[in-house]
């Protein structure tokens, strides 16, 4: 039983760190980037991710509320964050719009 409790504590800490990172990342992005990416507003994501962070701090991982917070955090990290990074020029360069999977398309030349 001791090992299971330790594992659950580590999982809880990982969720707190994950939601905290997403909250800090959302707070550092520009407000107009959210509108340009056609995502919800910055205050919306700060409230949702802030609630997820607090819920992960207060409730046990076996409760359903941290699971809902995890889903909201995953949505931000997988959908919103890449769209915001693409607009701000952060991250890897995507290349030209004519690039294919194996390099630039040159029209068969």
XYZ file of N, CA and C in Angstrom:
327
model
N 0.817 -1.183 0.000
C 0.000 0.000 0.000
C 0.870 1.261 0.000
N 2.018 1.169 0.642
C 2.929 2.318 0.708
C 3.389 2.721 -0.695
N 3.669 1.757 -1.545
C 4.110 2.052 -2.902
C 3.031 2.731 -3.725
N 1.786 2.303 -3.554
C 0.678 2.922 -4.273
C 0.490 4.367 -3.829
N 0.596 4.624 -2.538
C 0.453 5.995 -2.027
C 1.572 6.874 -2.556
N 2.773 6.342 -2.638
C 3.893 7.100 -3.192
C 3.701 7.400 -4.663
N 3.199 6.424 -5.399
C 2.932 6.627 -6.817
C 1.852 7.685 -7.026
N 0.802 7.631 -6.225
C -0.276 8.604 -6.348
C 0.216 10.003 -5.991
N 1.111 10.115 -5.005
C 1.678 11.414 -4.650
C 2.506 11.957 -5.816
N 3.326 11.103 -6.432
C 4.122 11.541 -7.583
C 3.227 11.958 -8.751
N 2.173 11.220 -8.982
C 1.229 11.562 -10.042
C 0.531 12.890 -9.751
N 0.186 13.106 -8.499
C -0.433 14.368 -8.105
C 0.536 15.531 -8.301
N 1.787 15.360 -7.927
C 2.794 16.410 -8.120
C 3.007 16.695 -9.611
N 2.993 15.647 -10.421
C 3.157 15.833 -11.864
C 1.988 16.639 -12.437
N 0.769 16.363 -11.972
C -0.398 17.123 -12.431
C -0.316 18.580 -12.000
N 0.143 18.824 -10.788
C 0.288 20.197 -10.305
C 1.319 20.941 -11.141
N 2.449 20.310 -11.420
C 3.482 20.949 -12.236
C 2.996 21.189 -13.665
N 2.287 20.225 -14.233
C 1.780 20.342 -15.598
C 0.785 21.488 -15.713
N -0.159 21.550 -14.775
C -1.150 22.626 -14.827
C -0.516 23.972 -14.485
N 0.478 23.977 -13.605
C 1.187 25.218 -13.297
C 1.966 25.738 -14.487
N 2.611 24.839 -15.217
C 3.331 25.246 -16.421
C 2.382 25.823 -17.460
N 1.241 25.172 -17.645
C 0.261 25.667 -18.622
C -0.278 27.028 -18.209
N -0.505 27.230 -16.910
C -0.998 28.511 -16.420
C 0.030 29.622 -16.646
N 1.287 29.347 -16.356
C 2.345 30.338 -16.574
C 2.513 30.622 -18.063
N 2.444 29.583 -18.876
C 2.569 29.770 -20.322
C 1.424 30.625 -20.859
N 0.214 30.373 -20.393
C -0.936 31.156 -20.843
C -0.823 32.606 -20.393
N -0.256 32.825 -19.219
C -0.125 34.184 -18.704
C 0.928 34.984 -19.470
N 1.912 34.323 -20.044
C 2.980 35.041 -20.743
C 2.663 35.313 -22.208
N 1.610 34.731 -22.733
C 1.238 34.968 -24.135
C 0.492 36.284 -24.274
N 0.584 36.883 -25.447
C -0.084 38.160 -25.699
C -1.578 37.957 -25.897
N -2.358 38.947 -25.466
C -3.823 38.878 -25.579
C -4.278 38.813 -27.023
N -3.666 39.598 -27.897
C -4.107 39.623 -29.291
C -3.782 38.330 -30.025
N -2.829 37.561 -29.524
C -2.506 36.281 -30.158
C -3.658 35.286 -30.010
N -4.356 35.343 -28.898
C -5.505 34.453 -28.695
C -6.600 34.758 -29.715
N -6.856 36.048 -29.931
C -7.879 36.430 -30.903
C -7.438 36.100 -32.325
N -6.143 36.320 -32.621
C -5.650 36.035 -33.969
C -5.674 34.540 -34.270
N -5.460 33.720 -33.254
C -5.489 32.267 -33.441
C -6.915 31.722 -33.426
N -7.900 32.594 -33.207
C -9.308 32.225 -33.150
C -9.572 31.202 -32.043
N -8.939 31.457 -30.898
C -9.165 30.655 -29.694
C -9.929 31.522 -28.699
N -10.315 30.962 -27.587
C -10.977 31.757 -26.555
C -10.021 32.857 -26.081
N -10.524 33.777 -25.288
C -9.712 34.911 -24.858
C -8.694 34.501 -23.797
N -7.726 35.363 -23.588
C -6.697 35.109 -22.582
C -7.289 35.002 -21.174
N -8.211 35.912 -20.774
C -8.808 35.747 -19.441
C -9.555 34.421 -19.270
N -10.206 33.951 -20.325
C -10.891 32.660 -20.253
C -9.904 31.547 -19.907
N -8.783 31.492 -20.640
C -7.811 30.423 -20.402
C -7.108 30.583 -19.066
N -6.885 31.825 -18.625
C -6.276 32.020 -17.309
C -7.208 31.545 -16.200
N -8.493 31.798 -16.346
C -9.451 31.337 -15.338
C -9.539 29.816 -15.341
N -9.679 29.217 -16.512
C -9.806 27.761 -16.602
C -8.551 27.069 -16.070
N -7.383 27.530 -16.481
C -6.146 26.896 -16.037
C -5.853 27.204 -14.571
N -6.260 28.378 -14.097
C -6.103 28.689 -12.677
C -6.969 27.797 -11.809
N -8.201 27.575 -12.242
C -9.087 26.662 -11.506
C -8.525 25.245 -11.531
N -8.008 24.818 -12.680
C -7.419 23.478 -12.774
C -6.230 23.345 -11.822
N -5.416 24.392 -11.732
C -4.255 24.360 -10.833
C -4.697 24.264 -9.375
N -5.665 25.074 -8.984
C -6.151 25.057 -7.595
C -6.821 23.731 -7.264
N -7.591 23.203 -8.200
C -8.249 21.914 -7.975
C -7.210 20.815 -7.790
N -6.143 20.851 -8.573
C -5.091 19.847 -8.417
C -4.371 19.992 -7.078
N -4.297 21.208 -6.554
C -3.686 21.408 -5.237
C -4.565 20.891 -4.106
N -5.867 21.071 -4.241
C -6.785 20.791 -3.130
C -7.274 19.347 -3.111
N -7.691 18.847 -4.256
C -8.369 17.547 -4.285
C -7.414 16.397 -4.566
N -7.840 15.231 -4.131
C -7.114 13.993 -4.362
C -7.191 13.618 -5.840
N -6.153 12.983 -6.340
C -6.086 12.607 -7.747
C -7.191 11.624 -8.126
N -7.715 10.882 -7.175
C -8.762 9.906 -7.473
C -10.138 10.550 -7.603
N -10.251 11.832 -7.313
C -11.502 12.562 -7.490
C -11.693 12.880 -8.969
N -12.916 13.209 -9.370
C -13.147 13.508 -10.782
C -12.746 14.935 -11.153
N -12.690 15.863 -10.194
C -12.345 17.243 -10.506
C -10.926 17.410 -11.056
N -9.899 16.754 -10.488
C -8.576 16.863 -11.109
C -8.523 16.278 -12.519
N -9.360 15.296 -12.799
C -9.409 14.728 -14.146
C -9.954 15.769 -15.131
N -10.975 16.513 -14.716
C -11.525 17.575 -15.558
C -10.474 18.663 -15.775
N -9.751 19.000 -14.708
C -8.667 19.976 -14.833
C -7.566 19.495 -15.756
N -7.266 18.208 -15.696
C -6.257 17.635 -16.584
C -6.698 17.731 -18.039
N -7.967 17.472 -18.290
C -8.483 17.563 -19.660
C -8.378 18.994 -20.178
N -8.729 19.968 -19.336
C -8.614 21.373 -19.747
C -7.164 21.750 -20.020
N -6.250 21.266 -19.194
C -4.827 21.554 -19.387
C -4.310 20.916 -20.670
N -4.733 19.697 -20.938
C -4.310 19.015 -22.167
C -4.847 19.745 -23.391
N -6.094 20.214 -23.326
C -6.658 20.965 -24.456
C -5.823 22.209 -24.720
N -5.446 22.924 -23.655
C -4.620 24.116 -23.847
C -3.270 23.747 -24.466
N -2.624 22.723 -23.921
C -1.270 22.376 -24.366
C -1.251 21.809 -25.782
N -2.285 21.093 -26.181
C -2.288 20.426 -27.481
C -2.911 21.285 -28.578
N -3.885 22.121 -28.226
C -4.593 22.889 -29.241
C -4.224 24.375 -29.232
N -4.332 25.016 -28.094
C -4.164 26.463 -28.024
C -2.695 26.871 -28.088
N -1.856 26.237 -27.303
C -0.448 26.627 -27.233
C 0.261 26.528 -28.587
N 0.106 25.434 -29.349
C 0.757 25.410 -30.665
C 0.246 26.499 -31.607
N -1.038 26.829 -31.530
C -1.568 27.899 -32.377
C -0.966 29.242 -31.990
N -0.807 29.471 -30.697
C -0.211 30.724 -30.241
C 1.274 30.792 -30.597
N 1.964 29.684 -30.467
C 3.383 29.658 -30.819
C 3.583 29.863 -32.307
N 2.687 29.344 -33.116
C 2.785 29.518 -34.559
C 2.615 30.966 -34.969
N 1.769 31.689 -34.248
C 1.553 33.104 -34.565
C 2.707 33.980 -34.105
N 3.262 33.646 -32.949
C 4.318 34.489 -32.399
C 5.682 34.152 -32.973
N 5.769 33.127 -33.795
C 7.041 32.760 -34.395
C 7.917 31.928 -33.484
N 7.390 31.499 -32.351
C 8.167 30.687 -31.433
C 8.265 29.254 -31.908
N 9.255 28.558 -31.395
C 9.404 27.150 -31.740
C 10.137 26.943 -33.045
N 9.942 25.785 -33.612
C 10.620 25.416 -34.848
C 10.053 26.163 -36.036
N 10.892 26.361 -37.009
C 10.434 26.991 -38.245
C 9.680 25.954 -39.066
N 8.520 26.315 -39.524
C 7.697 25.386 -40.295
C 8.067 25.394 -41.774
N 8.806 26.392 -42.200
C 9.196 26.442 -43.599
C 8.134 27.091 -44.450
N 8.276 26.970 -45.744
C 7.362 27.572 -46.697
C 6.079 26.762 -46.780
N 5.019 27.402 -47.282
C 3.762 26.680 -47.437
C 3.844 25.658 -48.567
N 4.870 25.763 -49.419
C 5.004 24.807 -50.509
C 5.882 23.624 -50.120
N 6.336 23.576 -48.874
C 7.159 22.450 -48.444
C 6.314 21.202 -48.298
N 6.830 20.115 -48.798
C 6.182 18.828 -48.636
C 6.824 18.077 -47.495
N 6.481 16.807 -47.323
C 7.036 16.050 -46.216
C 8.532 15.751 -46.377
N 9.046 15.852 -47.606
C 10.449 15.539 -47.843
C 11.242 16.742 -48.326
N 10.706 17.938 -48.127
C 11.394 19.144 -48.530
C 10.525 19.998 -49.417
N 11.098 21.051 -49.986
C 10.297 21.966 -50.786
C 9.826 21.318 -52.090
N 8.613 21.678 -52.468
C 8.057 21.204 -53.737
C 8.479 22.176 -54.833
N 9.103 21.645 -55.869
C 9.606 22.525 -56.932
C 8.844 22.338 -58.239
N 7.692 21.739 -58.201
C 6.864 21.618 -59.394
C 7.385 20.597 -60.394
N 8.143 19.621 -59.972
C 8.634 18.577 -60.859
C 9.833 19.000 -61.691
N 10.512 20.069 -61.324
C 11.676 20.514 -62.087
C 12.892 19.727 -61.765
